[in-house]
Short mmCIF file of C-alpha atoms in Angstrom, two decimals:
data_model
loop_
_atom_site.label_atom_id
_atom_site.label_comp_id
_atom_site.label_asym_id
_atom_site.label_seq_id
_atom_site.Cartn_x
_atom_site.Cartn_y
_atom_site.Cartn_z
CA MET A 1 13.31 0.05 -7.43
CA PHE A 2 10.06 1.73 -8.09
CA THR A 3 6.53 1.65 -6.46
CA GLY A 4 4.39 1.65 -9.56
CA LEU A 5 2.95 5.21 -8.76
CA ILE A 6 3.22 7.00 -12.22
CA GLU A 7 4.73 10.50 -11.75
CA GLU A 8 4.23 11.76 -15.27
CA VAL A 9 2.96 10.58 -18.80
CA GLY A 10 5.76 11.36 -21.33
CA GLU A 11 5.98 11.61 -25.16
CA VAL A 12 8.27 9.64 -27.19
CA LEU A 13 10.34 12.02 -29.27
CA ALA A 14 12.68 9.61 -31.03
CA TRP A 15 13.48 5.88 -31.36
CA GLU A 16 16.92 5.24 -32.94
CA PRO A 17 17.95 1.56 -33.65
CA VAL A 18 21.60 0.87 -32.64
CA GLY A 19 22.35 -2.70 -33.94
CA ASP A 20 20.05 -5.01 -31.99
CA SER A 21 19.41 -2.45 -29.42
CA ALA A 22 18.07 1.10 -29.54
CA ARG A 23 17.94 4.54 -27.93
CA ILE A 24 14.74 6.27 -26.88
CA THR A 25 14.30 9.93 -26.21
CA VAL A 26 11.26 10.96 -24.15
CA ARG A 27 9.91 14.51 -23.46
CA ALA A 28 9.21 14.46 -19.75
CA PRO A 29 9.61 17.86 -17.89
CA LEU A 30 9.18 16.47 -14.46
CA THR A 31 11.10 13.14 -14.82
CA ALA A 32 14.07 14.86 -16.55
CA SER A 33 14.29 17.67 -14.12
CA ASP A 34 16.54 15.82 -11.78
CA ALA A 35 17.66 13.03 -13.95
CA THR A 36 21.39 12.27 -13.86
CA HIS A 37 23.64 10.20 -16.18
CA GLY A 38 23.08 6.50 -15.01
CA ALA A 39 19.74 7.24 -13.31
CA SER A 40 16.97 4.54 -13.57
CA ILE A 41 13.63 5.53 -14.99
CA SER A 42 10.70 3.21 -15.53
CA VAL A 43 9.38 3.70 -18.92
CA SER A 44 6.08 1.87 -19.32
CA GLY A 45 7.25 -0.51 -16.77
CA VAL A 46 10.81 -1.13 -18.22
CA CYS A 47 13.66 0.02 -16.17
CA LEU A 48 16.03 2.12 -18.44
CA THR A 49 19.31 3.95 -17.80
CA VAL A 50 19.63 7.55 -18.60
CA VAL A 51 22.61 8.40 -20.99
CA ASP A 52 21.81 11.84 -21.77
CA ARG A 53 19.20 14.49 -20.76
CA GLY A 54 17.93 18.10 -21.58
CA PRO A 55 15.90 20.42 -19.65
CA ASP A 56 12.58 18.66 -20.53
CA ARG A 57 13.78 15.31 -22.01
CA PHE A 58 16.00 12.26 -21.54
CA THR A 59 17.57 9.69 -23.63
CA ALA A 60 18.12 6.06 -22.50
CA ASP A 61 19.40 2.81 -24.05
CA VAL A 62 17.12 -0.07 -24.63
CA MET A 63 18.85 -3.39 -24.79
CA ALA A 64 17.91 -6.18 -27.16
CA GLU A 65 16.40 -8.25 -24.28
CA SER A 66 14.08 -5.30 -23.23
CA ILE A 67 12.94 -4.89 -26.92
CA ARG A 68 12.21 -8.54 -27.16
CA MET A 69 10.31 -8.90 -23.89
CA SER A 70 8.39 -5.57 -23.94
CA THR A 71 6.30 -3.41 -26.22
CA LEU A 72 9.10 -0.57 -26.28
CA GLY A 73 10.09 -1.68 -29.77
CA GLU A 74 6.65 -0.75 -31.12
CA ARG A 75 6.74 2.86 -29.71
CA ARG A 76 6.93 5.75 -32.39
CA PRO A 77 7.39 9.41 -31.97
CA GLY A 78 4.14 10.82 -30.46
CA ASP A 79 3.33 7.86 -28.47
CA ARG A 80 2.63 8.27 -24.77
CA VAL A 81 4.56 6.38 -22.06
CA ASP A 82 4.08 6.05 -18.29
CA LEU A 83 7.05 7.40 -16.18
CA GLU A 84 8.40 6.94 -12.84
CA ARG A 85 11.68 7.86 -11.23
CA ALA A 86 13.45 5.36 -9.00
CA ALA A 87 12.07 5.53 -5.48
CA LEU A 88 13.87 7.44 -2.69
CA VAL A 89 14.51 5.41 0.41
CA THR A 90 12.56 8.05 2.40
CA ASP A 91 9.46 7.62 0.17
CA ARG A 92 6.20 5.97 1.50
CA LEU A 93 5.73 2.78 -0.42
CA GLY A 94 2.22 3.79 -1.86
CA GLY A 95 2.16 1.00 -4.49
CA HIS A 96 4.13 -2.32 -4.30
CA ILE A 97 7.77 -3.14 -5.05
CA VAL A 98 8.34 -2.87 -8.73
CA GLN A 99 11.72 -3.65 -10.21
CA GLY A 100 11.11 -2.70 -13.83
CA HIS A 101 12.21 -6.13 -14.82
CA ILE A 102 9.12 -7.22 -16.78
CA ASP A 103 8.08 -10.73 -17.27
CA GLY A 104 6.52 -10.21 -20.74
CA THR A 105 3.30 -8.75 -22.27
CA ALA A 106 -0.29 -9.15 -22.15
CA THR A 107 -3.12 -8.26 -24.59
CA VAL A 108 -6.28 -6.42 -23.59
CA LEU A 109 -9.22 -8.77 -24.12
CA ALA A 110 -12.00 -6.35 -22.96
CA VAL A 111 -12.73 -3.03 -21.33
CA THR A 112 -15.89 -2.71 -19.23
CA PRO A 113 -16.89 0.77 -18.16
CA GLY A 114 -18.45 1.45 -14.81
CA ASP A 115 -19.88 4.82 -13.37
CA ALA A 116 -16.58 6.17 -12.75
CA TRP A 117 -14.05 3.40 -13.34
CA GLN A 118 -13.17 0.63 -15.73
CA VAL A 119 -12.48 -3.14 -15.48
CA VAL A 120 -9.91 -4.20 -18.03
CA ARG A 121 -9.29 -7.92 -18.83
CA PHE A 122 -5.94 -9.08 -20.20
CA THR A 123 -4.53 -12.38 -21.43
CA LEU A 124 -2.51 -14.31 -19.05
CA ASP A 125 0.36 -16.64 -20.32
CA PRO A 126 0.58 -20.03 -18.66
CA GLU A 127 4.06 -19.32 -17.39
CA HIS A 128 2.79 -16.27 -15.59
CA ALA A 129 -0.56 -17.67 -14.29
CA PRO A 130 0.88 -19.27 -11.14
CA LEU A 131 2.36 -15.82 -10.12
CA VAL A 132 -0.95 -13.89 -10.55
CA ALA A 133 -3.49 -14.02 -7.54
CA ARG A 134 -6.81 -12.40 -6.80
CA LYS A 135 -6.13 -9.40 -4.58
CA GLY A 136 -2.46 -9.62 -5.30
CA SER A 137 -0.27 -6.96 -6.97
CA ILE A 138 0.74 -6.62 -10.50
CA ALA A 139 2.33 -3.78 -12.65
CA VAL A 140 0.83 -3.15 -16.01
CA ASP A 141 3.08 -0.66 -18.08
CA GLY A 142 4.67 0.17 -14.76
CA VAL A 143 1.33 1.07 -12.93
CA SER A 144 0.94 -0.74 -9.55
CA LEU A 145 -2.53 -2.39 -9.69
CA THR A 146 -4.49 -5.00 -7.55
CA VAL A 147 -5.78 -8.05 -9.40
CA SER A 148 -9.56 -8.09 -9.10
CA ASP A 149 -10.08 -11.32 -10.62
CA VAL A 150 -8.09 -14.02 -12.33
CA ALA A 151 -8.45 -17.37 -14.30
CA ASP A 152 -6.05 -19.69 -15.87
CA ASP A 153 -5.70 -17.58 -19.02
CA TRP A 154 -6.78 -14.03 -18.12
CA PHE A 155 -6.70 -11.63 -15.26
CA GLU A 156 -8.62 -8.33 -14.56
CA VAL A 157 -7.72 -5.00 -12.88
CA SER A 158 -10.18 -2.36 -12.00
CA LEU A 159 -9.08 1.21 -12.76
CA ILE A 160 -10.08 4.13 -10.59
CA PRO A 161 -10.66 7.57 -12.03
CA GLU A 162 -7.22 8.72 -10.90
CA THR A 163 -5.41 5.81 -12.70
CA LEU A 164 -7.69 6.49 -15.84
CA THR A 165 -6.52 10.18 -16.10
CA ALA A 166 -2.97 10.09 -14.60
CA THR A 167 -1.64 7.13 -16.73
CA THR A 168 -1.97 5.75 -20.22
CA LEU A 169 -4.17 2.92 -19.12
CA GLY A 170 -7.33 4.94 -19.61
CA ALA A 171 -6.77 4.83 -23.31
CA LEU A 172 -6.49 1.06 -23.56
CA ARG A 173 -8.65 -0.75 -26.03
CA PRO A 174 -9.12 -4.59 -27.00
CA GLY A 175 -6.16 -5.68 -28.92
CA ASP A 176 -3.57 -3.24 -27.24
CA ARG A 177 -0.48 -4.94 -25.71
CA VAL A 178 0.98 -3.88 -22.39
CA ASN A 179 4.08 -4.80 -20.33
CA ILE A 180 3.50 -6.79 -17.19
CA GLU A 181 5.68 -7.46 -14.17
CA THR A 182 4.29 -9.99 -11.62
CA ASP A 183 4.94 -9.53 -7.83
CA ILE A 184 8.62 -10.16 -6.77
CA LEU A 185 7.41 -12.10 -3.66
CA ALA A 186 5.42 -14.45 -5.93
CA ARG A 187 8.41 -15.09 -8.25
CA HIS A 188 10.65 -15.93 -5.30
CA VAL A 189 8.05 -18.30 -3.81
CA ALA A 190 7.82 -20.07 -7.23
CA ARG A 191 11.64 -20.36 -7.36
CA LEU A 192 11.90 -21.77 -3.82
CA ARG A 193 9.12 -24.29 -4.75
CA GLU A 194 11.11 -25.38 -7.77
CA PHE A 195 14.03 -26.18 -5.55
CA ALA A 196 11.76 -27.98 -3.00
CA ASP A 197 10.27 -30.05 -5.83
CA SER A 198 13.77 -30.70 -7.34
CA GLU A 199 15.12 -31.91 -3.87
CA GLN A 200 12.18 -34.22 -3.34
CA HIS A 201 12.54 -35.62 -6.74
CA ARG A 202 16.17 -36.31 -6.10
CA LYS A 203 15.49 -37.95 -2.70
CA GLY A 204 12.91 -40.19 -4.30
CA ALA A 205 15.39 -41.28 -6.95
CA LEU A 206 18.00 -42.21 -4.35
CA ALA A 207 15.52 -44.18 -2.23
#
């Protein structure tokens, strides 16, 4: 589990295809400092498992499903990625509960600068729209954010100076793709509603 508070911006050193999966190596002095074999690390919002590490880098396997659902397959050596180690149970939950199990991707529609902040508008797929609410939480490339506005096919977030400088989000431009993870509570509520609707339909059919 993660909190969506980025600890470090790492640099992709290598992307090695392995059949329909891959291995990614990232330079990350802080993140790799206490990484162990099997540790979980959020890489631009995708939960990956460490399979090897050095003093300032780690290597992780990227499964086919993660490549299909995220932007990781587009990463190349030199690209920057947002990193967060798994949360300690003694940590304050400064962001929100982030699993690293992304729902898919979104595309930047517009970036509107303010005096010291930016509003970024993203596309919103119909399947994700019911899970995104104004003032609700969403993770974008692993960064815990509050939705400042939302419509049927887009949502916006407001990025404060700290987020602009401490993550990769400050470099976003229209057309860029990002990984998104909707709030786990919204996903569970949606699933419960599916069961309730199904049960109501079943009872109606039996009446």
